Coordinates of C-alpha atoms in Angstrom, one line a residue:
Chain A
M1 CA 208.2 -63.5 -129.1
Q2 CA 207.9 -60.5 -127.7
I3 CA 206.6 -60.4 -124.2
P4 CA 204.1 -57.4 -123.9
T5 CA 205.0 -54.7 -121.6
H6 CA 202.6 -52.3 -119.5
E7 CA 203.1 -49.4 -117.9
P8 CA 201.8 -49.2 -114.6
G9 CA 197.6 -48.3 -114.2
R10 CA 197.2 -48.7 -118.5
S11 CA 194.0 -50.9 -119.4
R12 CA 194.7 -54.2 -121.4
T13 CA 190.8 -54.1 -122.3
P14 CA 190.0 -53.4 -125.7
F15 CA 187.9 -50.6 -126.1
S16 CA 185.4 -52.9 -128.0
E17 CA 185.0 -54.5 -124.5
L18 CA 184.4 -51.2 -122.7
Y19 CA 181.7 -50.2 -125.2
E20 CA 180.1 -53.6 -125.2
A21 CA 180.2 -53.5 -121.1
H22 CA 179.1 -50.2 -120.5
F23 CA 176.9 -48.9 -123.9
D24 CA 173.9 -49.3 -121.5
A25 CA 175.3 -47.6 -118.6
V26 CA 176.2 -44.7 -121.0
L27 CA 173.0 -44.6 -122.5
G28 CA 171.2 -44.8 -118.8
F29 CA 173.0 -41.4 -118.1
V30 CA 171.9 -39.9 -121.1
T31 CA 168.8 -40.5 -121.1
R32 CA 168.3 -39.5 -117.2
R33 CA 169.1 -36.1 -118.3
T34 CA 167.4 -35.5 -121.4
T35 CA 163.8 -36.0 -123.0
D36 CA 164.9 -35.8 -126.4
R37 CA 165.7 -39.2 -128.5
H38 CA 168.0 -37.4 -131.1
L39 CA 169.8 -35.4 -128.2
A40 CA 170.8 -38.7 -126.3
A41 CA 171.7 -40.6 -129.3
D42 CA 174.3 -37.8 -130.2
L43 CA 175.5 -37.2 -126.5
T44 CA 175.5 -41.0 -126.3
A45 CA 177.7 -40.8 -129.6
D46 CA 179.7 -38.0 -128.1
V47 CA 180.8 -39.9 -124.8
F48 CA 182.4 -43.0 -126.6
V49 CA 184.0 -40.7 -129.1
A50 CA 185.2 -38.9 -126.3
A51 CA 186.3 -41.8 -124.2
L52 CA 188.0 -43.3 -127.6
E53 CA 190.1 -40.3 -127.6
S54 CA 191.1 -40.4 -124.2
F55 CA 191.1 -44.3 -124.4
E56 CA 195.2 -44.1 -123.8
G57 CA 195.2 -42.0 -120.9
Y58 CA 192.8 -44.2 -119.2
D59 CA 194.5 -45.6 -115.6
F60 CA 192.6 -47.5 -113.5
R61 CA 193.7 -46.2 -110.4
R62 CA 191.6 -43.4 -110.4
G63 CA 188.6 -45.6 -110.9
T64 CA 186.7 -48.2 -112.8
H65 CA 185.7 -48.2 -116.6
R66 CA 182.2 -47.4 -115.7
V67 CA 183.2 -44.3 -113.5
W68 CA 185.8 -43.3 -115.9
L69 CA 182.9 -43.3 -118.7
Y70 CA 180.6 -41.2 -116.3
G71 CA 183.2 -38.8 -115.8
I72 CA 183.2 -38.2 -119.3
A73 CA 179.7 -38.4 -119.5
R74 CA 179.2 -35.7 -117.1
N75 CA 182.1 -33.3 -118.8
T76 CA 180.3 -33.9 -122.3
L77 CA 176.7 -33.2 -121.0
A78 CA 178.0 -30.2 -119.3
S79 CA 180.0 -28.8 -122.1
Y80 CA 176.8 -29.4 -124.3
V81 CA 174.8 -27.4 -121.9
R82 CA 177.6 -24.4 -121.7
H83 CA 177.9 -24.5 -125.8
A84 CA 174.3 -25.0 -126.6
A85 CA 173.3 -26.9 -129.6
R86 CA 174.1 -24.8 -132.6
E87 CA 177.9 -24.8 -131.8
R88 CA 177.8 -28.4 -131.2
E89 CA 176.3 -28.4 -134.9
A90 CA 179.1 -27.0 -136.2
V91 CA 181.5 -29.0 -135.0
A92 CA 180.0 -32.9 -134.6
T93 CA 181.1 -35.2 -136.8
L94 CA 180.1 -38.5 -135.9
S95 CA 176.2 -37.5 -135.3
G96 CA 174.6 -39.9 -133.0
R97 CA 171.0 -39.3 -134.5
R98 CA 172.2 -40.5 -138.3
L99 CA 172.6 -44.0 -136.8
L100 CA 169.1 -44.2 -135.7
D101 CA 166.5 -46.5 -136.9
D102 CA 162.9 -46.9 -136.4
Q103 CA 163.3 -48.9 -133.4
D104 CA 166.0 -47.2 -132.4
V105 CA 163.6 -44.5 -131.8
Q106 CA 161.2 -46.7 -130.5
R107 CA 163.6 -47.8 -128.0
F108 CA 165.0 -44.6 -126.8
E109 CA 161.4 -43.1 -126.2
E110 CA 161.1 -46.5 -124.2
R111 CA 164.7 -45.6 -121.9
I112 CA 163.5 -41.4 -122.3
D113 CA 160.3 -42.6 -120.5
A114 CA 161.6 -45.4 -118.2
E115 CA 163.7 -42.7 -116.7
R116 CA 161.1 -40.3 -115.5
E117 CA 161.8 -40.4 -111.9
A118 CA 164.8 -40.2 -112.3
R119 CA 164.8 -36.6 -114.1
G120 CA 162.3 -36.1 -111.4
L121 CA 164.8 -36.8 -109.0
L122 CA 167.5 -34.3 -110.7
A123 CA 164.7 -31.7 -111.2
R124 CA 164.5 -31.4 -107.2
H125 CA 168.4 -31.5 -107.0
A126 CA 168.6 -28.3 -109.2
V127 CA 167.5 -26.6 -106.1
L128 CA 171.3 -27.4 -104.5
S129 CA 174.7 -25.8 -105.4
E130 CA 176.9 -27.0 -108.1
P131 CA 179.1 -28.8 -105.6
L132 CA 176.5 -30.6 -103.7
R133 CA 174.1 -31.7 -106.7
A134 CA 177.0 -33.0 -108.3
V135 CA 177.8 -36.0 -105.8
I136 CA 173.7 -36.7 -104.9
D137 CA 173.1 -36.7 -108.5
L138 CA 176.1 -39.5 -109.0
V139 CA 174.7 -41.4 -106.1
A140 CA 170.9 -41.3 -105.8
V141 CA 169.9 -40.9 -109.6
D142 CA 173.2 -43.0 -111.2
G143 CA 173.3 -45.5 -108.4
L144 CA 177.2 -45.3 -107.6
T145 CA 178.8 -45.2 -104.3
T146 CA 180.1 -41.9 -102.4
K147 CA 183.1 -43.7 -103.3
E148 CA 182.8 -44.1 -107.0
A149 CA 181.1 -40.7 -107.3
A150 CA 184.4 -39.5 -105.3
K151 CA 186.5 -40.9 -108.5
V152 CA 183.9 -39.6 -111.2
L153 CA 184.1 -35.4 -109.1
R154 CA 188.3 -35.9 -108.7
I155 CA 187.7 -35.3 -104.7
S156 CA 188.2 -37.2 -101.5
Q157 CA 185.7 -39.5 -100.4
A158 CA 185.5 -37.4 -96.9
T159 CA 184.6 -34.6 -99.3
A160 CA 181.9 -36.5 -101.4
R161 CA 180.7 -37.8 -98.3
V162 CA 180.0 -34.6 -96.5
R163 CA 178.6 -32.9 -99.5
L164 CA 176.2 -35.6 -99.8
H165 CA 175.4 -35.3 -96.4
R166 CA 174.8 -31.6 -96.7
A167 CA 172.9 -32.3 -100.1
R168 CA 170.6 -34.4 -98.1
V169 CA 169.9 -31.8 -95.4
A170 CA 169.6 -28.7 -97.7
L171 CA 166.5 -31.1 -99.5
R172 CA 164.9 -32.2 -96.4
A173 CA 164.6 -28.2 -95.7
E174 CA 163.4 -27.7 -99.1
R175 CA 161.0 -29.9 -99.2
A176 CA 159.7 -28.5 -95.4
T177 CA 159.6 -25.2 -97.4
P178 CA 158.8 -25.4 -100.8
S179 CA 160.1 -22.6 -103.0
G180 CA 157.8 -23.5 -105.6
T181 CA 160.0 -22.8 -108.7
F182 CA 163.4 -24.5 -109.7
T183 CA 164.6 -24.5 -113.4
T184 CA 164.7 -27.5 -115.0
P185 CA 168.5 -29.1 -114.7
L186 CA 169.3 -29.7 -118.1
T187 CA 168.3 -28.6 -121.7
E188 CA 165.5 -30.8 -122.2
A189 CA 164.1 -28.7 -124.9
A190 CA 167.7 -27.8 -126.0
R191 CA 168.4 -28.8 -129.8
Chain B
M1 CA 166.7 -53.6 -121.1
N2 CA 165.8 -51.4 -123.8
T3 CA 168.4 -51.5 -125.8
P4 CA 168.2 -49.9 -129.1
T5 CA 170.2 -52.6 -131.0
G6 CA 170.6 -51.0 -134.3
F7 CA 172.1 -48.0 -132.8
K8 CA 174.4 -49.6 -130.5
Q9 CA 176.1 -52.1 -133.6
R10 CA 176.3 -49.1 -135.7
L11 CA 178.1 -46.3 -133.1
G12 CA 180.4 -49.5 -132.5
A13 CA 181.3 -50.1 -136.1
E14 CA 181.7 -46.4 -136.6
L15 CA 184.0 -46.4 -132.9
A16 CA 185.9 -49.5 -134.4
L17 CA 186.9 -47.6 -137.5
L18 CA 187.8 -44.2 -135.8
E19 CA 190.0 -46.3 -133.6
R20 CA 191.6 -48.0 -136.8
A21 CA 191.7 -45.1 -138.5
R22 CA 193.6 -43.1 -135.3
A23 CA 196.1 -45.9 -134.7
E24 CA 196.7 -45.8 -138.7
G25 CA 197.8 -43.3 -140.9
V26 CA 196.4 -40.0 -139.2
A27 CA 198.2 -40.6 -136.0
E28 CA 201.6 -40.8 -137.6
E29 CA 201.1 -37.9 -140.1
T30 CA 200.0 -35.5 -137.4
A31 CA 202.1 -36.5 -134.8
G32 CA 204.9 -35.2 -136.8
H33 CA 203.4 -31.7 -136.2
G34 CA 203.3 -32.5 -132.5
M35 CA 199.4 -32.0 -132.5
R36 CA 197.1 -34.5 -130.7
V37 CA 194.7 -36.2 -133.2
T38 CA 191.0 -35.9 -132.1
A39 CA 188.1 -37.6 -133.5
R40 CA 186.7 -34.9 -135.1
Q41 CA 190.5 -33.9 -137.0
V42 CA 190.1 -37.6 -138.3
F43 CA 186.3 -37.6 -139.5
A44 CA 186.9 -34.3 -141.1
R45 CA 189.2 -35.6 -143.8
P46 CA 187.8 -37.0 -147.0
A47 CA 189.2 -40.6 -147.0
V48 CA 188.7 -41.4 -143.3
R49 CA 185.2 -40.1 -143.7
R50 CA 184.2 -41.9 -146.2
T51 CA 185.2 -45.0 -145.0
A52 CA 183.6 -44.6 -142.1
F53 CA 180.6 -44.1 -143.6
V54 CA 180.6 -46.9 -145.6
G55 CA 181.5 -48.6 -142.5
L56 CA 177.7 -48.1 -141.3
A57 CA 176.2 -51.3 -140.3
A58 CA 173.1 -53.2 -140.3
G59 CA 172.1 -56.7 -139.0
T60 CA 175.8 -58.3 -139.7
V61 CA 177.6 -55.7 -137.3
A62 CA 178.7 -57.8 -134.4
A63 CA 180.7 -59.4 -136.9
V64 CA 182.0 -56.2 -138.3
V65 CA 182.7 -55.0 -135.0
I66 CA 184.8 -57.9 -134.0
T67 CA 187.0 -58.0 -137.8
A68 CA 187.5 -54.4 -137.5
W69 CA 188.6 -54.0 -133.6
G70 CA 190.0 -57.4 -134.0
G71 CA 193.1 -58.8 -132.2
P72 CA 196.5 -57.6 -132.7
G73 CA 196.6 -59.8 -136.0
T74 CA 194.1 -57.6 -137.7
Q75 CA 196.0 -54.7 -137.1
T76 CA 197.8 -54.8 -140.5
R77 CA 195.2 -55.3 -142.7
P78 CA 193.4 -52.4 -144.6
V79 CA 189.9 -51.2 -143.2
R80 CA 187.3 -53.3 -144.8
A81 CA 184.8 -53.0 -142.6
M82 CA 181.7 -52.7 -145.0
T83 CA 179.5 -54.9 -146.7
V84 CA 177.3 -54.1 -149.5
A85 CA 174.3 -54.6 -146.8
Q86 CA 175.8 -52.5 -144.6
V87 CA 175.8 -49.5 -147.1
L88 CA 172.5 -50.1 -147.8
D89 CA 171.0 -50.3 -144.6
A90 CA 172.5 -47.2 -143.7
A91 CA 171.1 -45.7 -147.1
A92 CA 167.3 -47.2 -146.0
V93 CA 167.9 -45.9 -142.4
N94 CA 169.0 -42.1 -144.2
A95 CA 166.2 -42.6 -146.7
S96 CA 163.8 -43.4 -144.0
K97 CA 164.1 -39.6 -142.6
G98 CA 163.5 -38.3 -145.9
S99 CA 160.8 -35.8 -146.8
D100 CA 156.5 -37.2 -147.0
E101 CA 155.8 -33.9 -148.7
E102 CA 152.7 -34.7 -150.9
P103 CA 152.6 -32.1 -153.6
G104 CA 149.5 -30.4 -154.8
L105 CA 147.8 -31.7 -157.5
H106 CA 148.5 -28.4 -159.9
Q107 CA 151.9 -28.2 -158.7
W108 CA 155.3 -29.4 -160.5
V109 CA 157.8 -31.8 -159.6
Y110 CA 161.1 -30.2 -160.9
T111 CA 164.0 -32.2 -161.6
G112 CA 167.5 -31.6 -162.8
A113 CA 169.8 -33.8 -164.2
V114 CA 172.7 -34.8 -166.2
V115 CA 172.0 -37.6 -169.0
C116 CA 174.8 -39.5 -170.7
D117 CA 174.5 -41.7 -173.9
S118 CA 177.5 -43.4 -175.4
F119 CA 179.0 -40.0 -177.1
E120 CA 177.7 -37.0 -174.8
C121 CA 176.2 -35.6 -172.1
G122 CA 173.5 -33.2 -171.2
R123 CA 172.1 -31.1 -168.6
R124 CA 168.0 -31.8 -168.5
S125 CA 165.5 -29.5 -166.9
S126 CA 162.2 -30.6 -166.6
W127 CA 159.0 -30.3 -164.9
A128 CA 155.8 -32.8 -164.3
R129 CA 152.3 -31.5 -163.1
Y130 CA 151.9 -33.9 -159.9
D131 CA 148.4 -34.7 -161.4
G132 CA 150.1 -36.4 -164.3
V133 CA 148.1 -34.4 -167.2
K134 CA 150.8 -31.8 -167.9
V135 CA 154.7 -31.8 -168.7
A136 CA 157.1 -28.9 -169.5
S137 CA 160.5 -29.0 -170.2
L138 CA 163.4 -26.1 -172.0
E139 CA 163.8 -25.9 -175.5
K140 CA 165.9 -23.4 -177.3
T141 CA 164.6 -24.2 -181.0
P142 CA 164.8 -22.0 -184.3
A143 CA 161.1 -22.3 -183.6
T144 CA 161.4 -20.3 -180.6
G145 CA 163.5 -17.6 -182.4
G146 CA 166.6 -19.3 -180.8
R147 CA 165.5 -18.4 -177.3
T148 CA 165.3 -20.8 -174.1
V149 CA 161.6 -20.9 -173.2
V150 CA 159.6 -23.2 -171.4
S151 CA 157.8 -25.9 -173.3
V152 CA 154.4 -26.9 -171.6
G153 CA 152.1 -29.8 -173.0
D154 CA 150.1 -32.9 -172.8
S155 CA 152.0 -35.5 -171.0
F156 CA 151.6 -38.2 -173.3
V157 CA 153.9 -41.8 -172.2
L158 CA 154.3 -43.5 -175.4
P159 CA 151.8 -46.5 -174.7
E160 CA 153.1 -50.3 -174.9
M161 CA 151.3 -52.2 -177.2
V162 CA 151.5 -55.7 -175.6
G163 CA 149.7 -58.2 -177.5
G164 CA 147.7 -55.8 -179.3
R165 CA 146.4 -53.7 -176.3
L166 CA 147.5 -50.9 -174.9
Q167 CA 149.0 -51.1 -171.4
P168 CA 148.0 -49.2 -168.4
P169 CA 150.5 -46.5 -167.2
K170 CA 153.5 -47.7 -165.1
V171 CA 156.0 -46.6 -162.4
G172 CA 157.0 -43.0 -163.2
D173 CA 154.3 -42.1 -166.0
R174 CA 152.3 -40.2 -163.8
P175 CA 153.5 -39.1 -160.6
Q176 CA 150.5 -38.8 -158.1
E177 CA 149.4 -42.2 -159.1
T178 CA 153.2 -43.5 -159.2
R179 CA 153.3 -42.3 -155.7
E180 CA 149.4 -43.7 -154.8
V181 CA 150.8 -47.3 -155.7
L182 CA 154.5 -46.9 -153.8
S183 CA 152.5 -45.6 -150.8
G184 CA 150.4 -49.1 -150.8
L185 CA 153.6 -51.2 -151.0
P186 CA 154.5 -53.5 -148.2
T187 CA 157.5 -51.5 -146.3
D188 CA 159.2 -55.5 -145.4
P189 CA 161.8 -55.8 -147.8
R190 CA 161.0 -59.3 -149.0
E191 CA 157.3 -58.6 -149.2
L192 CA 158.2 -55.6 -151.7
L193 CA 161.0 -57.1 -153.7
E194 CA 158.3 -60.1 -154.3
R195 CA 155.3 -57.0 -155.4
V196 CA 158.0 -55.2 -157.0
S197 CA 159.4 -58.1 -159.0
T198 CA 155.8 -59.4 -160.0
D199 CA 153.3 -56.5 -160.3
P200 CA 153.2 -55.2 -164.4
F201 CA 153.2 -52.0 -163.0
F202 CA 156.7 -52.4 -162.1
A203 CA 157.5 -53.8 -165.3
R204 CA 160.3 -51.0 -166.3
G205 CA 163.9 -51.0 -166.5
Y206 CA 166.4 -52.2 -168.7
D207 CA 167.2 -55.8 -168.0
P208 CA 169.3 -57.3 -171.0
S209 CA 169.1 -60.3 -169.5
A210 CA 165.8 -60.6 -171.2
I211 CA 166.3 -59.6 -174.6
E212 CA 167.3 -61.7 -177.4
P213 CA 168.7 -60.0 -180.1
P214 CA 167.4 -60.2 -183.9
V215 CA 168.3 -63.4 -186.1
E216 CA 170.0 -62.7 -189.3
G217 CA 168.3 -62.6 -192.3
Q218 CA 165.0 -62.6 -190.7
D219 CA 162.3 -61.1 -192.0
S220 CA 163.2 -57.1 -191.6
R221 CA 159.6 -56.2 -190.6
H222 CA 159.9 -58.5 -187.5
N223 CA 163.5 -57.4 -187.1
F224 CA 163.0 -56.1 -183.7
W225 CA 164.9 -56.8 -180.2
K226 CA 162.6 -59.3 -178.6
V227 CA 161.7 -59.2 -175.2
I228 CA 161.5 -62.7 -173.7
P229 CA 158.8 -62.9 -171.1
R230 CA 160.5 -64.7 -167.9
A231 CA 160.8 -65.7 -164.8
V232 CA 161.8 -63.2 -162.0
T233 CA 165.5 -63.1 -162.7
P234 CA 168.1 -60.8 -160.4
G235 CA 168.5 -58.6 -163.4
A236 CA 165.2 -57.6 -163.5
Q237 CA 165.1 -56.9 -159.9
F238 CA 167.6 -54.5 -159.9
A239 CA 166.6 -53.4 -163.3
R240 CA 163.3 -52.5 -161.5
I241 CA 164.0 -51.1 -158.4
V242 CA 166.9 -49.1 -159.9
Y243 CA 164.1 -47.6 -162.4
I244 CA 161.9 -46.6 -159.5
L245 CA 165.2 -45.3 -158.0
R246 CA 165.7 -42.8 -160.9
S247 CA 162.4 -42.4 -162.2
V248 CA 160.4 -40.9 -159.1
P249 CA 162.1 -38.5 -156.8
N250 CA 159.4 -38.5 -154.0
I251 CA 159.3 -41.8 -153.0
P252 CA 157.5 -42.1 -149.5
P253 CA 160.4 -42.5 -146.8
Q254 CA 159.3 -45.8 -145.4
V255 CA 158.9 -47.4 -148.9
N256 CA 162.3 -45.8 -150.3
A257 CA 163.9 -47.3 -147.4
A258 CA 162.5 -50.8 -148.0
L259 CA 163.6 -50.5 -151.6
Y260 CA 167.5 -50.2 -150.5
R261 CA 166.8 -53.2 -148.2
A262 CA 165.3 -55.5 -150.8
L263 CA 168.4 -54.3 -153.2
A264 CA 170.6 -56.2 -150.5
L265 CA 168.5 -59.3 -150.7
I266 CA 169.2 -59.3 -154.8
P267 CA 171.8 -61.6 -155.4
G268 CA 174.8 -60.3 -157.5
V269 CA 174.4 -56.9 -156.2
D270 CA 177.6 -55.8 -154.6
L271 CA 180.0 -52.7 -153.7
A272 CA 182.2 -51.5 -157.2
S273 CA 185.5 -52.7 -156.4
A274 CA 186.4 -49.1 -157.9
P275 CA 185.0 -45.7 -157.1
M276 CA 183.2 -44.1 -160.0
R277 CA 181.8 -41.1 -160.7
D278 CA 178.2 -40.3 -161.8
A279 CA 177.5 -38.4 -164.8
A280 CA 177.4 -35.0 -163.0
G281 CA 180.9 -36.1 -161.9
R282 CA 180.3 -37.0 -158.6
S283 CA 181.7 -38.8 -156.5
G284 CA 180.3 -41.3 -154.0
I285 CA 179.4 -45.1 -153.1
T286 CA 179.2 -46.9 -156.1
I287 CA 176.9 -50.4 -156.1
A288 CA 177.5 -52.6 -159.0
F289 CA 175.4 -55.5 -160.6
D290 CA 176.4 -58.2 -163.6
F291 CA 173.4 -59.4 -165.5
Q292 CA 176.0 -62.1 -166.9
D293 CA 174.1 -61.4 -170.4
R294 CA 176.0 -61.8 -173.8
D295 CA 177.2 -58.3 -173.7
R296 CA 178.6 -58.5 -170.1
T297 CA 176.4 -55.8 -169.0
R298 CA 177.1 -54.4 -165.5
A299 CA 174.8 -51.5 -164.0
Y300 CA 175.8 -48.9 -161.2
L301 CA 173.9 -47.5 -158.7
F302 CA 175.3 -43.7 -157.0
L303 CA 174.5 -42.8 -153.5
D304 CA 175.9 -39.9 -152.1
A305 CA 178.8 -40.9 -149.5
D306 CA 177.5 -38.7 -147.0
T307 CA 173.8 -38.6 -147.0
Y308 CA 173.3 -42.4 -149.2
A309 CA 170.5 -40.6 -151.4
Y310 CA 170.3 -41.3 -154.8
H311 CA 172.9 -39.9 -157.1
G312 CA 172.5 -41.7 -160.3
S313 CA 172.7 -44.7 -162.0
R314 CA 174.7 -45.9 -165.1
R315 CA 174.9 -49.2 -167.4
D316 CA 178.0 -50.2 -169.1
S317 CA 177.4 -52.9 -172.2
R318 CA 181.0 -54.4 -173.7
G319 CA 179.2 -56.1 -176.3
K320 CA 179.9 -55.7 -180.3
N321 CA 178.6 -51.9 -180.1
S322 CA 179.5 -51.1 -176.6
T323 CA 177.5 -48.7 -175.2
S324 CA 176.8 -46.6 -172.3
E325 CA 174.4 -44.7 -170.3
S326 CA 174.6 -42.6 -167.1
Y327 CA 171.6 -40.3 -165.7
A328 CA 172.6 -37.9 -162.7
R329 CA 169.5 -36.5 -160.5
V330 CA 171.3 -33.4 -159.5
A331 CA 168.2 -31.8 -158.1
T332 CA 164.5 -31.7 -157.6
D333 CA 161.7 -29.9 -155.6
I334 CA 158.5 -29.1 -155.8
V335 CA 157.5 -25.6 -157.7
D336 CA 154.3 -23.8 -158.2
H337 CA 154.9 -23.3 -162.0
P338 CA 156.4 -25.0 -165.1
G339 CA 159.5 -23.9 -165.6
Q340 CA 159.9 -22.5 -162.1
M341 CA 163.3 -23.3 -160.4
P342 CA 163.3 -24.2 -156.7
G343 CA 163.6 -20.8 -154.7
G344 CA 163.3 -19.0 -158.1
P345 CA 160.7 -16.7 -159.6
A346 CA 157.9 -17.9 -161.9
P347 CA 159.1 -17.4 -165.8
A348 CA 157.8 -14.4 -167.5
P349 CA 154.3 -15.4 -169.3
S350 CA 156.2 -14.7 -172.7
D351 CA 158.9 -17.4 -171.8
V352 CA 156.1 -20.4 -171.7
V353 CA 154.4 -21.9 -174.5
E354 CA 152.0 -24.4 -175.1
R355 CA 153.5 -27.4 -177.3
P356 CA 150.1 -28.2 -179.6
P357 CA 148.8 -31.7 -178.1
I358 CA 149.5 -34.8 -179.6
I359 CA 146.8 -36.9 -181.3
M360 CA 147.2 -40.2 -181.4
T361 CA 144.2 -41.4 -183.8
T362 CA 145.6 -44.7 -184.0
L363 CA 146.1 -46.1 -181.0
K364 CA 143.2 -46.6 -178.9
P365 CA 142.5 -48.6 -176.0
R366 CA 140.6 -51.6 -177.1

């Protein structure tokens, strides 16, 4: 009988288990950032396809599965915003929206509805510079600890703490002098 | 938590297939070129794409995910993470997203088809006015001077006589009426199957298991093949549903979805063991049904490999006289004029001829 050998840091968990355990977390991450159910389905599928593609390289020393998936989700959504819908249509092959039935559409709507408050927070964070925003989004909106957020963003915990603090100060200042207008953080209208 | 469970299961099944595809063949093949295999490359490969699409999952997906991902013992087994129920569920999901556009009463439903019998195949273009009063087709006969013309005439459906009475129109005879009846059908697959199996409006489609051949030496005037009225059989149910899919190009989306799910409830409906081509030569997903009659009739339903849309149907009998009949719908659309192709101009008035009306003095409803 062959004794399995493992490289240090490599995960032994099958991808299916990771999918089962973190589907809801990824779906939450996505539905906090878009109000379009079809786009949410597409992006959720994209996140898991990207995760599957880089699963071999997963190293638990750089964060738990959830932290790792949030990192991928962040990149997937950022890349979506950068490239816009048109380009995505051209390259995407696993179309999430194709997998939706009526009941799913309803559930997506409920989820999107339930995350209204989180989207409000994200919108408020839009006044911040990107480095500050990235940390406070993950902590205040996605519920990660500062340590986890640091791992997602691949920065040191100290840096994450400083940015979080600066973000909170800036938001308090912003609240004192409301500017009135800010751009919505994500492409809610993009399809 | 409001988890979209159907979506979760289907995505899980697709990921399992993707993972398997990456682990098997594709990775080895591309590794030789020193390239990284991405999901996009995997899905772009026709064979894998087809497998993955077929792997779309339904209610039984939890089991599929386990089989597909499995343990180390399953690694060498070929990918077969699909059942007919999953394929039909996927077809239903896609059908439910179809267009629900209702034509105007004087608009025309165009259908382009390839029809084959045991000997030859032919393309057929036909138009049915939505109100069911007129039909049109392309004709090229000596009477038209060898030209192809659009022949428009009264819609005349050969009335069926049962017990000396003319039968009212049935499914597919008149587009508007058919759509009206279909729109009123239950969208629960079991209820729909029950209704389609028992309502005489849907008594169409060829069920060879309900036909009794003529007895040799009998009075020749009555030497017709006799249709035996029978209890609801799987054969009759399959024939009726396939007939609806074939004869109605604009089934309301929710009913269309329920029809596919109802098919999955009929015992004996299965995926064909080998892929087949439809009458138009397109490959796709093939669903098969054995009538288990004396002629060993086997019927097939063809679905698009990507969209699961209806492609066509086929029937092979292997009795004393082998027969084969195949139908493929290649195009359908709503147009404004008889003879008009989708997106094309109206035909010149000189190319349209009126067929004289058919007068049936001997057949009057009592």
